[in-house]
PDB file of C-alpha atoms and ligand atoms in Angstrom:
ATOM      1  CA  MET A   1       0.000   0.000   0.000  1.00 73.00           C
ATOM      2  CA  ASN A   2       1.285   3.470  -0.909  1.00 85.00           C
ATOM      3  CA  ARG A   3       0.720   5.314   2.382  1.00 95.00           C
ATOM      4  CA  GLN A   4       0.174   9.087   2.374  1.00 98.00           C
ATOM      5  CA  ALA A   5       2.673  10.926   4.605  1.00 98.00           C
ATOM      6  CA  LEU A   6       0.683  13.378   6.702  1.00 98.00           C
ATOM      7  CA  ILE A   7       1.103  15.963   9.433  1.00 98.00           C
ATOM      8  CA  ILE A   8      -1.983  17.032  11.390  1.00 99.00           C
ATOM      9  CA  ASP A   9      -1.915  20.523  12.907  1.00 99.00           C
ATOM     10  CA  CYS A  10      -4.720  20.883  15.420  1.00 98.00           C
ATOM     11  CA  ASP A  11      -6.230  22.481  18.531  1.00 98.00           C
ATOM     12  CA  PRO A  12      -8.038  19.586  20.276  1.00 98.00           C
ATOM     13  CA  GLY A  13     -10.910  20.343  20.751  1.00 97.00           C
ATOM     14  CA  VAL A  14     -13.664  17.751  20.576  1.00 98.00           C
ATOM     15  CA  ASP A  15     -14.019  17.634  16.786  1.00 98.00           C
ATOM     16  CA  ASP A  16     -10.230  17.621  16.399  1.00 98.00           C
ATOM     17  CA  ALA A  17     -10.322  14.578  18.692  1.00 98.00           C
ATOM     18  CA  VAL A  18     -12.738  12.736  16.420  1.00 98.00           C
ATOM     19  CA  ALA A  19     -10.570  13.593  13.400  1.00 98.00           C
ATOM     20  CA  LEU A  20      -7.462  12.347  15.220  1.00 98.00           C
ATOM     21  CA  MET A  21      -9.180   9.027  16.023  1.00 98.00           C
ATOM     22  CA  LEU A  22      -9.946   8.675  12.317  1.00 98.00           C
ATOM     23  CA  ALA A  23      -6.349   9.424  11.371  1.00 98.00           C
ATOM     24  CA  PHE A  24      -4.808   7.242  14.086  1.00 98.00           C
ATOM     25  CA  GLY A  25      -6.899   4.327  12.855  1.00 98.00           C
ATOM     26  CA  ALA A  26      -6.236   4.782   9.137  1.00 98.00           C
ATOM     27  CA  SER A  27      -3.413   2.497   7.976  1.00 98.00           C
ATOM     28  CA  GLU A  28      -3.415   4.337   4.629  1.00 97.00           C
ATOM     29  CA  LEU A  29      -1.852   7.309   6.439  1.00 98.00           C
ATOM     30  CA  ASP A  30       1.801   7.574   7.450  1.00 98.00           C
ATOM     31  CA  LEU A  31       1.212  10.021  10.295  1.00 98.00           C
ATOM     32  CA  LEU A  32       4.596  11.757  10.600  1.00 98.00           C
ATOM     33  CA  ALA A  33       3.573  14.058  13.451  1.00 98.00           C
ATOM     34  CA  VAL A  34       0.780  15.853  15.224  1.00 98.00           C
ATOM     35  CA  THR A  35       1.513  19.538  15.811  1.00 98.00           C
ATOM     36  CA  THR A  36      -0.535  21.702  18.126  1.00 98.00           C
ATOM     37  CA  VAL A  37      -1.674  25.302  18.158  1.00 98.00           C
ATOM     38  CA  GLY A  38      -3.559  27.463  20.605  1.00 97.00           C
ATOM     39  CA  GLY A  39      -7.178  27.773  19.528  1.00 97.00           C
ATOM     40  CA  ASN A  40     -10.187  26.149  21.166  1.00 97.00           C
ATOM     41  CA  VAL A  41      -8.207  26.114  24.402  1.00 97.00           C
ATOM     42  CA  PRO A  42      -4.659  27.379  25.123  1.00 97.00           C
ATOM     43  CA  GLN A  43      -1.760  25.543  23.474  1.00 98.00           C
ATOM     44  CA  VAL A  44      -0.626  23.994  26.752  1.00 97.00           C
ATOM     45  CA  LYS A  45      -3.981  22.202  26.858  1.00 97.00           C
ATOM     46  CA  THR A  46      -4.207  21.364  23.148  1.00 98.00           C
ATOM     47  CA  THR A  47      -0.743  19.793  23.410  1.00 98.00           C
ATOM     48  CA  ARG A  48      -1.691  17.762  26.500  1.00 98.00           C
ATOM     49  CA  ASN A  49      -4.937  16.747  24.814  1.00 98.00           C
ATOM     50  CA  ALA A  50      -3.157  15.570  21.666  1.00 98.00           C
ATOM     51  CA  ARG A  51      -0.886  13.405  23.841  1.00 98.00           C
ATOM     52  CA  MET A  52      -3.915  12.022  25.739  1.00 98.00           C
ATOM     53  CA  LEU A  53      -5.689  11.116  22.491  1.00 98.00           C
ATOM     54  CA  ARG A  54      -2.522   9.537  21.060  1.00 98.00           C
ATOM     55  CA  GLN A  55      -2.289   7.320  24.166  1.00 98.00           C
ATOM     56  CA  ILE A  56      -5.952   6.305  23.953  1.00 98.00           C
ATOM     57  CA  ALA A  57      -5.431   5.345  20.308  1.00 98.00           C
ATOM     58  CA  ASP A  58      -2.265   3.408  21.222  1.00 98.00           C
ATOM     59  CA  ARG A  59      -0.311   5.475  18.678  1.00 98.00           C
ATOM     60  CA  GLU A  60       2.628   6.698  20.731  1.00 98.00           C
ATOM     61  CA  ASP A  61       4.751   6.095  17.614  1.00 98.00           C
ATOM     62  CA  VAL A  62       3.458   9.481  16.416  1.00 98.00           C
ATOM     63  CA  PRO A  63       5.410  12.451  17.841  1.00 98.00           C
ATOM     64  CA  VAL A  64       3.444  15.419  19.208  1.00 98.00           C
ATOM     65  CA  HIS A  65       5.211  18.765  18.694  1.00 98.00           C
ATOM     66  CA  ALA A  66       3.960  21.901  20.429  1.00 98.00           C
ATOM     67  CA  GLY A  67       3.396  24.822  18.073  1.00 98.00           C
ATOM     68  CA  ALA A  68       2.311  28.433  18.333  1.00 98.00           C
ATOM     69  CA  ASP A  69       0.697  29.463  21.595  1.00 97.00           C
ATOM     70  CA  ARG A  70      -0.741  32.697  20.202  1.00 97.00           C
ATOM     71  CA  PRO A  71      -1.895  34.148  16.888  1.00 98.00           C
ATOM     72  CA  LEU A  72       0.508  36.101  14.665  1.00 98.00           C
ATOM     73  CA  ARG A  73      -0.719  39.461  15.902  1.00 97.00           C
ATOM     74  CA  ARG A  74      -3.866  39.202  17.984  1.00 96.00           C
ATOM     75  CA  LYS A  75      -4.588  38.048  21.513  1.00 94.00           C
ATOM     76  CA  PRO A  76      -5.405  34.348  21.957  1.00 93.00           C
ATOM     77  CA  ALA A  77      -9.164  33.725  21.857  1.00 88.00           C
ATOM     78  CA  GLY A  78     -10.703  30.414  22.891  1.00 82.00           C
ATOM     79  CA  ALA A  79     -13.878  28.494  22.188  1.00 78.00           C
ATOM     80  CA  GLY A  80     -14.193  26.704  25.520  1.00 78.00           C
ATOM     81  CA  GLU A  81     -17.966  26.987  25.425  1.00 80.00           C
ATOM     82  CA  PHE A  82     -17.957  24.509  22.535  1.00 87.00           C
ATOM     83  CA  HIS A  83     -15.221  22.174  23.826  1.00 91.00           C
ATOM     84  CA  GLY A  84     -15.257  22.393  27.628  1.00 92.00           C
ATOM     85  CA  ALA A  85     -12.721  24.194  29.787  1.00 93.00           C
ATOM     86  CA  GLU A  86     -10.107  21.467  29.286  1.00 96.00           C
ATOM     87  CA  GLY A  87     -10.914  21.080  25.598  1.00 96.00           C
ATOM     88  CA  LEU A  88     -12.104  17.466  25.444  1.00 97.00           C
ATOM     89  CA  GLY A  89     -15.687  17.786  26.565  1.00 97.00           C
ATOM     90  CA  PHE A  90     -16.618  15.357  29.337  1.00 95.00           C
ATOM     91  CA  MET A  91     -13.140  13.736  29.421  1.00 97.00           C
ATOM     92  CA  ALA A  92     -11.181  14.381  32.608  1.00 96.00           C
ATOM     93  CA  PRO A  93      -7.573  15.305  31.853  1.00 97.00           C
ATOM     94  CA  PHE A  94      -4.862  12.786  32.746  1.00 97.00           C
ATOM     95  CA  ALA A  95      -1.080  12.936  32.540  1.00 97.00           C
ATOM     96  CA  PRO A  96      -0.127  11.132  29.307  1.00 98.00           C
ATOM     97  CA  ALA A  97       2.764   8.691  29.656  1.00 97.00           C
ATOM     98  CA  LYS A  98       4.674   9.984  26.638  1.00 98.00           C
ATOM     99  CA  GLY A  99       5.943  13.557  26.519  1.00 98.00           C
ATOM    100  CA  VAL A 100       6.107  16.250  23.902  1.00 98.00           C
ATOM    101  CA  ALA A 101       8.674  15.760  21.120  1.00 98.00           C
ATOM    102  CA  ASP A 102      11.667  18.076  20.918  1.00 98.00           C
ATOM    103  CA  GLY A 103      11.384  20.893  18.433  1.00 98.00           C
ATOM    104  CA  HIS A 104       8.659  23.397  17.646  1.00 98.00           C
ATOM    105  CA  GLY A 105       5.780  22.264  15.490  1.00 98.00           C
ATOM    106  CA  VAL A 106       6.795  24.699  12.748  1.00 98.00           C
ATOM    107  CA  ASP A 107      10.286  23.168  12.579  1.00 98.00           C
ATOM    108  CA  ALA A 108       8.795  19.670  12.524  1.00 98.00           C
ATOM    109  CA  LEU A 109       6.690  20.617   9.490  1.00 98.00           C
ATOM    110  CA  ILE A 110       9.566  22.270   7.615  1.00 98.00           C
ATOM    111  CA  ASN A 111      11.988  19.418   8.358  1.00 98.00           C
ATOM    112  CA  ALA A 112       9.502  16.744   7.306  1.00 98.00           C
ATOM    113  CA  VAL A 113       8.792  18.455   3.978  1.00 98.00           C
ATOM    114  CA  ASN A 114      12.455  19.192   3.214  1.00 97.00           C
ATOM    115  CA  ALA A 115      13.400  15.580   3.915  1.00 97.00           C
ATOM    116  CA  ARG A 116      11.020  14.219   1.242  1.00 97.00           C
ATOM    117  CA  GLU A 117      10.187  14.689  -2.431  1.00 97.00           C
ATOM    118  CA  PRO A 118       7.997  17.724  -3.238  1.00 97.00           C
ATOM    119  CA  GLY A 119       4.298  16.976  -3.087  1.00 97.00           C
ATOM    120  CA  THR A 120       4.646  13.889  -0.892  1.00 98.00           C
ATOM    121  CA  VAL A 121       3.885  15.344   2.563  1.00 98.00           C
ATOM    122  CA  ALA A 122       0.264  16.269   3.147  1.00 98.00           C
ATOM    123  CA  LEU A 123      -0.893  18.670   5.838  1.00 98.00           C
ATOM    124  CA  ALA A 124      -4.296  18.797   7.510  1.00 99.00           C
ATOM    125  CA  VAL A 125      -4.876  22.007   9.499  1.00 99.00           C
ATOM    126  CA  LEU A 126      -7.740  21.677  11.970  1.00 98.00           C
ATOM    127  CA  GLY A 127      -7.247  24.914  13.915  1.00 98.00           C
ATOM    128  CA  PRO A 128      -6.016  28.472  13.340  1.00 98.00           C
ATOM    129  CA  MET A 129      -3.413  28.614  10.544  1.00 98.00           C
ATOM    130  CA  THR A 130      -0.720  30.177  12.734  1.00 98.00           C
ATOM    131  CA  ASN A 131       1.826  27.342  12.440  1.00 98.00           C
ATOM    132  CA  LEU A 132       1.407  27.078   8.668  1.00 98.00           C
ATOM    133  CA  ALA A 133       1.839  30.839   8.242  1.00 98.00           C
ATOM    134  CA  LEU A 134       4.981  30.810  10.409  1.00 98.00           C
ATOM    135  CA  ALA A 135       6.392  27.896   8.401  1.00 98.00           C
ATOM    136  CA  LEU A 136       5.755  29.723   5.109  1.00 98.00           C
ATOM    137  CA  ARG A 137       7.462  32.854   6.490  1.00 98.00           C
ATOM    138  CA  ARG A 138      10.515  30.824   7.503  1.00 98.00           C
ATOM    139  CA  GLU A 139      10.591  28.612   4.401  1.00 97.00           C
ATOM    140  CA  PRO A 140       8.725  30.205   1.445  1.00 97.00           C
ATOM    141  CA  MET A 141       9.694  27.240  -0.756  1.00 96.00           C
ATOM    142  CA  LEU A 142       7.191  25.245   1.277  1.00 97.00           C
ATOM    143  CA  ALA A 143       4.553  26.709  -1.056  1.00 98.00           C
ATOM    144  CA  LYS A 144       6.094  24.587  -3.829  1.00 97.00           C
ATOM    145  CA  ARG A 145       6.925  21.477  -1.817  1.00 98.00           C
ATOM    146  CA  LEU A 146       4.133  20.973   0.730  1.00 98.00           C
ATOM    147  CA  GLY A 147       0.961  19.244  -0.336  1.00 90.00           C
ATOM    148  CA  PRO A 148      -1.772  18.294  -0.583  1.00 97.00           C
ATOM    149  CA  VAL A 149      -2.942  20.826   2.017  1.00 98.00           C
ATOM    150  CA  ALA A 150      -6.435  20.473   3.490  1.00 98.00           C
ATOM    151  CA  VAL A 151      -7.625  23.104   5.962  1.00 98.00           C
ATOM    152  CA  MET A 152     -10.808  23.319   8.028  1.00 98.00           C
ATOM    153  CA  GLY A 153     -11.833  26.958   7.960  1.00 98.00           C
ATOM    154  CA  GLY A 154     -13.924  29.719   6.496  1.00 98.00           C
ATOM    155  CA  ALA A 155     -17.523  30.142   5.510  1.00 98.00           C
ATOM    156  CA  ARG A 156     -19.412  31.401   2.450  1.00 97.00           C
ATOM    157  CA  ARG A 157     -23.015  30.293   2.005  1.00 96.00           C
ATOM    158  CA  GLU A 158     -23.392  29.271   5.680  1.00 96.00           C
ATOM    159  CA  GLY A 159     -22.329  32.525   7.301  1.00 93.00           C
ATOM    160  CA  GLY A 160     -20.148  32.458  10.421  1.00 96.00           C
ATOM    161  CA  ASN A 161     -20.097  30.457  13.670  1.00 95.00           C
ATOM    162  CA  ILE A 162     -18.055  32.777  15.891  1.00 95.00           C
ATOM    163  CA  THR A 163     -19.393  36.025  14.398  1.00 96.00           C
ATOM    164  CA  ALA A 164     -22.109  36.645  11.836  1.00 96.00           C
ATOM    165  CA  SER A 165     -19.544  36.554   9.044  1.00 95.00           C
ATOM    166  CA  ALA A 166     -16.581  34.445  10.180  1.00 98.00           C
ATOM    167  CA  GLU A 167     -15.732  30.858  11.095  1.00 98.00           C
ATOM    168  CA  PHE A 168     -13.651  30.350  14.258  1.00 97.00           C
ATOM    169  CA  ASN A 169     -10.326  29.033  12.863  1.00 98.00           C
ATOM    170  CA  VAL A 170      -9.964  31.895  10.387  1.00 98.00           C
ATOM    171  CA  TRP A 171     -11.374  34.455  12.858  1.00 98.00           C
ATOM    172  CA  ALA A 172      -8.934  33.400  15.597  1.00 98.00           C
ATOM    173  CA  ASP A 173      -5.902  34.262  13.423  1.00 98.00           C
ATOM    174  CA  PRO A 174      -7.049  36.098  10.289  1.00 98.00           C
ATOM    175  CA  GLU A 175      -3.556  37.410   9.538  1.00 98.00           C
ATOM    176  CA  ALA A 176      -2.251  33.850   9.401  1.00 98.00           C
ATOM    177  CA  ALA A 177      -5.073  32.776   7.082  1.00 98.00           C
ATOM    178  CA  ASP A 178      -4.439  35.842   4.894  1.00 98.00           C
ATOM    179  CA  GLU A 179      -0.707  35.066   4.607  1.00 98.00           C
ATOM    180  CA  VAL A 180      -1.437  31.431   3.738  1.00 98.00           C
ATOM    181  CA  MET A 181      -3.933  32.418   1.040  1.00 98.00           C
ATOM    182  CA  ARG A 182      -1.485  34.933  -0.476  1.00 97.00           C
ATOM    183  CA  SER A 183       1.497  32.542  -0.354  1.00 97.00           C
ATOM    184  CA  GLY A 184       0.836  30.638  -3.590  1.00 97.00           C
ATOM    185  CA  LEU A 185       0.432  27.422  -1.603  1.00 98.00           C
ATOM    186  CA  PRO A 186      -2.310  25.229  -3.129  1.00 97.00           C
ATOM    187  CA  VAL A 187      -4.967  24.986  -0.411  1.00 98.00           C
ATOM    188  CA  THR A 188      -8.249  23.105  -0.255  1.00 98.00           C
ATOM    189  CA  LEU A 189     -10.477  24.802   2.303  1.00 98.00           C
ATOM    190  CA  PHE A 190     -13.243  22.878   4.070  1.00 98.00           C
ATOM    191  CA  GLY A 191     -15.478  25.639   5.353  1.00 98.00           C
ATOM    192  CA  LEU A 192     -18.819  25.559   7.080  1.00 98.00           C
ATOM    193  CA  ASP A 193     -20.553  25.132   3.704  1.00 98.00           C
ATOM    194  CA  ALA A 194     -19.260  21.554   3.673  1.00 98.00           C
ATOM    195  CA  THR A 195     -18.737  20.809   7.373  1.00 98.00           C
ATOM    196  CA  HIS A 196     -22.323  21.730   8.244  1.00 98.00           C
ATOM    197  CA  GLN A 197     -23.356  18.778   6.073  1.00 98.00           C
ATOM    198  CA  VAL A 198     -21.354  16.353   8.272  1.00 98.00           C
ATOM    199  CA  ARG A 199     -23.425  16.123  11.418  1.00 98.00           C
ATOM    200  CA  ALA A 200     -23.351  13.740  14.383  1.00 98.00           C
ATOM    201  CA  THR A 201     -26.918  12.517  14.590  1.00 98.00           C
ATOM    202  CA  ASP A 202     -28.088  10.282  17.438  1.00 97.00           C
ATOM    203  CA  ALA A 203     -28.019   7.275  15.108  1.00 98.00           C
ATOM    204  CA  ARG A 204     -24.501   7.966  13.889  1.00 98.00           C
ATOM    205  CA  ILE A 205     -23.169   8.495  17.424  1.00 98.00           C
ATOM    206  CA  ALA A 206     -24.885   5.318  18.638  1.00 98.00           C
ATOM    207  CA  ALA A 207     -23.408   3.301  15.767  1.00 98.00           C
ATOM    208  CA  VAL A 208     -19.907   4.491  16.648  1.00 98.00           C
ATOM    209  CA  ALA A 209     -20.481   3.833  20.364  1.00 98.00           C
ATOM    210  CA  ASP A 210     -21.686   0.304  19.590  1.00 98.00           C
ATOM    211  CA  LEU A 211     -18.205  -0.555  18.280  1.00 98.00           C
ATOM    212  CA  ARG A 212     -17.026  -0.541  21.910  1.00 98.00           C
ATOM    213  CA  THR A 213     -13.355   0.153  21.259  1.00 98.00           C
ATOM    214  CA  PRO A 214     -11.277   2.815  23.033  1.00 98.00           C
ATOM    215  CA  MET A 215     -11.087   4.930  19.869  1.00 98.00           C
ATOM    216  CA  ALA A 216     -14.782   4.590  19.062  1.00 98.00           C
ATOM    217  CA  ASP A 217     -15.771   5.249  22.683  1.00 98.00           C
ATOM    218  CA  THR A 218     -13.681   8.416  22.633  1.00 98.00           C
ATOM    219  CA  ALA A 219     -15.097   9.611  19.323  1.00 98.00           C
ATOM    220  CA  ALA A 220     -18.662   8.933  20.501  1.00 98.00           C
ATOM    221  CA  ALA A 221     -18.108  10.726  23.823  1.00 98.00           C
ATOM    222  CA  MET A 222     -16.729  13.790  22.033  1.00 98.00           C
ATOM    223  CA  MET A 223     -19.734  13.877  19.706  1.00 98.00           C
ATOM    224  CA  ARG A 224     -22.132  13.462  22.630  1.00 97.00           C
ATOM    225  CA  PHE A 225     -20.580  16.518  24.262  1.00 97.00           C
ATOM    226  CA  SER A 226     -20.954  18.474  21.024  1.00 97.00           C
ATOM    227  CA  GLN A 227     -24.568  17.336  20.832  1.00 97.00           C
ATOM    228  CA  GLN A 228     -25.223  18.729  24.320  1.00 96.00           C
ATOM    229  CA  VAL A 229     -23.622  22.044  23.328  1.00 94.00           C
ATOM    230  CA  GLU A 230     -25.569  22.124  20.083  1.00 94.00           C
ATOM    231  CA  ARG A 231     -28.834  21.733  21.996  1.00 94.00           C
ATOM    232  CA  GLU A 232     -27.904  24.320  24.620  1.00 92.00           C
ATOM    233  CA  ILE A 233     -26.241  27.011  22.509  1.00 87.00           C
ATOM    234  CA  VAL A 234     -27.297  26.562  18.906  1.00 84.00           C
ATOM    235  CA  GLY A 235     -30.725  25.034  19.367  1.00 90.00           C
ATOM    236  CA  GLY A 236     -30.003  22.129  17.050  1.00 90.00           C
ATOM    237  CA  ASP A 237     -29.755  18.402  17.692  1.00 92.00           C
ATOM    238  CA  ALA A 238     -26.912  17.173  15.475  1.00 97.00           C
ATOM    239  CA  PRO A 239     -23.606  19.023  15.753  1.00 97.00           C
ATOM    240  CA  PRO A 240     -21.290  19.380  12.755  1.00 98.00           C
ATOM    241  CA  VAL A 241     -18.029  17.459  13.183  1.00 98.00           C
ATOM    242  CA  HIS A 242     -16.021  20.044  11.281  1.00 98.00           C
ATOM    243  CA  ASP A 243     -12.497  18.667  11.595  1.00 98.00           C
ATOM    244  CA  LEU A 244     -13.390  15.267  10.179  1.00 98.00           C
ATOM    245  CA  CYS A 245     -13.618  16.766   6.692  1.00 98.00           C
ATOM    246  CA  PRO A 246      -9.934  17.444   5.816  1.00 98.00           C
ATOM    247  CA  VAL A 247      -8.845  14.017   7.078  1.00 98.00           C
ATOM    248  CA  ALA A 248     -11.776  12.239   5.406  1.00 98.00           C
ATOM    249  CA  TRP A 249     -10.934  13.999   2.117  1.00 98.00           C
ATOM    250  CA  LEU A 250      -7.333  12.784   2.255  1.00 98.00           C
ATOM    251  CA  LEU A 251      -8.672   9.241   2.657  1.00 98.00           C
ATOM    252  CA  ARG A 252     -11.661   9.433   0.288  1.00 98.00           C
ATOM    253  CA  PRO A 253     -11.550  12.517  -1.976  1.00 98.00           C
ATOM    254  CA  ASP A 254     -14.631  11.194  -3.781  1.00 98.00           C
ATOM    255  CA  LEU A 255     -16.716  12.077  -0.721  1.00 98.00           C
ATOM    256  CA  PHE A 256     -16.402  15.800  -1.420  1.00 98.00           C
ATOM    257  CA  ASP A 257     -17.233  18.163  -4.275  1.00 98.00           C
ATOM    258  CA  LEU A 258     -14.619  20.920  -4.705  1.00 98.00           C
ATOM    259  CA  ALA A 259     -14.703  24.105  -6.761  1.00 97.00           C
ATOM    260  CA  PRO A 260     -11.707  26.152  -7.977  1.00 96.00           C
ATOM    261  CA  CYS A 261     -11.799  29.628  -6.482  1.00 97.00           C
ATOM    262  CA  ARG A 262      -9.848  32.546  -5.074  1.00 97.00           C
ATOM    263  CA  ILE A 263     -10.078  32.967  -1.315  1.00 98.00           C
ATOM    264  CA  GLN A 264      -9.348  36.274   0.376  1.00 98.00           C
ATOM    265  CA  VAL A 265      -9.476  36.951   4.113  1.00 98.00           C
ATOM    266  CA  GLU A 266     -10.691  40.099   5.878  1.00 98.00           C
ATOM    267  CA  THR A 267      -8.149  41.402   8.404  1.00 98.00           C
ATOM    268  CA  ALA A 268      -8.883  45.151   8.563  1.00 97.00           C
ATOM    269  CA  SER A 269     -12.471  45.273   9.795  1.00 97.00           C
ATOM    270  CA  GLU A 270     -13.322  44.257  13.355  1.00 94.00           C
ATOM    271  CA  LEU A 271     -16.939  43.720  12.308  1.00 97.00           C
ATOM    272  CA  THR A 272     -16.073  41.213   9.549  1.00 98.00           C
ATOM    273  CA  ARG A 273     -12.649  40.053  10.798  1.00 98.00           C
ATOM    274  CA  GLY A 274     -11.893  36.564   9.461  1.00 98.00           C
ATOM    275  CA  HIS A 275     -14.535  36.667   6.710  1.00 98.00           C
ATOM    276  CA  THR A 276     -13.530  34.463   3.776  1.00 98.00           C
ATOM    277  CA  ALA A 277     -14.381  36.010   0.415  1.00 98.00           C
ATOM    278  CA  VAL A 278     -14.648  32.965  -1.859  1.00 98.00           C
ATOM    279  CA  GLU A 279     -14.740  33.963  -5.530  1.00 97.00           C
ATOM    280  CA  PHE A 280     -15.814  31.323  -8.084  1.00 96.00           C
ATOM    281  CA  ARG A 281     -16.248  33.559 -11.120  1.00 94.00           C
ATOM    282  CA  ALA A 282     -14.134  32.607 -14.123  1.00 87.00           C
ATOM    283  CA  GLY A 283     -11.190  34.896 -14.723  1.00 86.00           C
ATOM    284  CA  VAL A 284     -10.735  35.350 -10.965  1.00 86.00           C
ATOM    285  CA  ALA A 285     -10.993  31.821  -9.580  1.00 83.00           C
ATOM    286  CA  GLY A 286      -7.874  30.676 -11.404  1.00 81.00           C
ATOM    287  CA  SER A 287      -5.730  33.487 -10.056  1.00 87.00           C
ATOM    288  CA  GLN A 288      -4.933  31.511  -6.890  1.00 91.00           C
ATOM    289  CA  PRO A 289      -4.466  27.711  -6.411  1.00 95.00           C
ATOM    290  CA  HIS A 290      -7.404  27.479  -4.044  1.00 97.00           C
ATOM    291  CA  ARG A 291     -10.329  25.072  -3.908  1.00 98.00           C
ATOM    292  CA  TRP A 292     -13.485  25.331  -1.815  1.00 98.00           C
ATOM    293  CA  ALA A 293     -15.395  22.304  -0.543  1.00 98.00           C
ATOM    294  CA  VAL A 294     -18.932  22.791  -1.778  1.00 98.00           C
ATOM    295  CA  SER A 295     -20.512  19.588  -0.488  1.00 98.00           C
ATOM    296  CA  ALA A 296     -19.762  16.480   1.556  1.00 98.00           C
ATOM    297  CA  ASP A 297     -21.115  12.934   1.661  1.00 98.00           C
ATOM    298  CA  ALA A 298     -21.833  12.669   5.380  1.00 98.00           C
ATOM    299  CA  ASN A 299     -22.787   8.990   5.265  1.00 98.00           C
ATOM    300  CA  GLY A 300     -19.481   8.232   3.579  1.00 98.00           C
ATOM    301  CA  VAL A 301     -17.564  10.220   6.190  1.00 98.00           C
ATOM    302  CA  PHE A 302     -19.238   8.375   9.049  1.00 98.00           C
ATOM    303  CA  ASP A 303     -18.644   5.031   7.315  1.00 98.00           C
ATOM    304  CA  LEU A 304     -14.948   5.967   7.469  1.00 98.00           C
ATOM    305  CA  ILE A 305     -15.157   6.613  11.216  1.00 98.00           C
ATOM    306  CA  MET A 306     -16.861   3.236  11.699  1.00 97.00           C
ATOM    307  CA  ASP A 307     -14.204   1.514   9.607  1.00 98.00           C
ATOM    308  CA  LYS A 308     -11.147   3.151  11.205  1.00 98.00           C
ATOM    309  CA  THR A 309     -12.115   3.147  14.889  1.00 97.00           C
ATOM    310  CA  ARG A 310     -13.377  -0.446  15.142  1.00 94.00           C
TER     311      ARG A 310
HETATM  312  O1  RIB B   1     -15.243  26.442  13.304  1.00 87.73           O
HETATM  313  C1  RIB B   1     -14.912  25.111  13.600  1.00 87.73           C
HETATM  314  C2  RIB B   1     -13.464  24.982  13.936  1.00 87.73           C
HETATM  315  O2  RIB B   1     -13.184  25.766  15.095  1.00 87.73           O
HETATM  316  C3  RIB B   1     -13.061  23.545  14.306  1.00 87.73           C
HETATM  317  O3  RIB B   1     -11.739  23.307  13.932  1.00 87.73           O
HETATM  318  C4  RIB B   1     -13.196  23.528  15.803  1.00 87.73           C
HETATM  319  O4  RIB B   1     -12.307  22.589  16.422  1.00 87.73           O
HETATM  320  C5  RIB B   1     -12.771  24.919  16.166  1.00 87.73           C
HETATM  321  O5  RIB B   1     -11.367  24.929  16.244  1.00 87.73           O
HETATM  322 CA1   CA B   2     -10.152  22.455  15.551  1.00 87.73          CA
END
């Protein structure tokens, strides 16, 4: 099997946790590292949480590198109301047996890409794009060597989830997202337009829970927490599991419809900070190597979770 080398940059976070369980269980992926960023909760907690999840999945072969603990320019902003104060919903923190790997997450990304042929190291970004932006600043050639790059972020048709016009990951560090979009790096962005189609219904959560494995139990518990939040804060019943989408696409690209586009990010206005202006019109769309996820096959994504966490 030709395994896809992959680095996951994340801010676990309950939906990051579900995505990590998918990745840890997917033998098609050669998971080179997990790097962490401050986002849903501070970096010290996202790094601990990544180590906890790695231990639960029995994947301590995968190094966890701590990354940026604050956005490029702005103050750190969390989303604890959606993930719990510790970041993993109902799960009580524990001290993971294996520590953090030496070296900053940005260095781990740059070193991994430079050690391999161009286009052979994929990156899934499941939190603010701070680490990716820092890596591109330090090593601009990454724009030619890194890929495929799949990022959870942005919103177009669906509007925002942290403000009326912005999705959290891009809103939390809009300058980073702006630098990434201007860098020439080919990026496929999985915004709320697609992730809102991938929802944890009661039936889907129950099916995962029925697998009764440590990874499936963890994924189900994270989705149950999100379901409680969805009922309390949003008024819905089936929460979107946003961060599943980039990892699911790397495993099964046929599950998603993508459209070529040009993505620009608002950084000047406080009212619309983090808005993603996604332009599909011919003559503009081709000016940047960007693609926007228009739709997702939710049943196919959840079949993947069932298959990889059993
Ligand atoms: O807007 C959803 C994104 O913000 C997800 O990555 C979630 O984990 C939060 O970071
Ligand atoms: Ca996340």
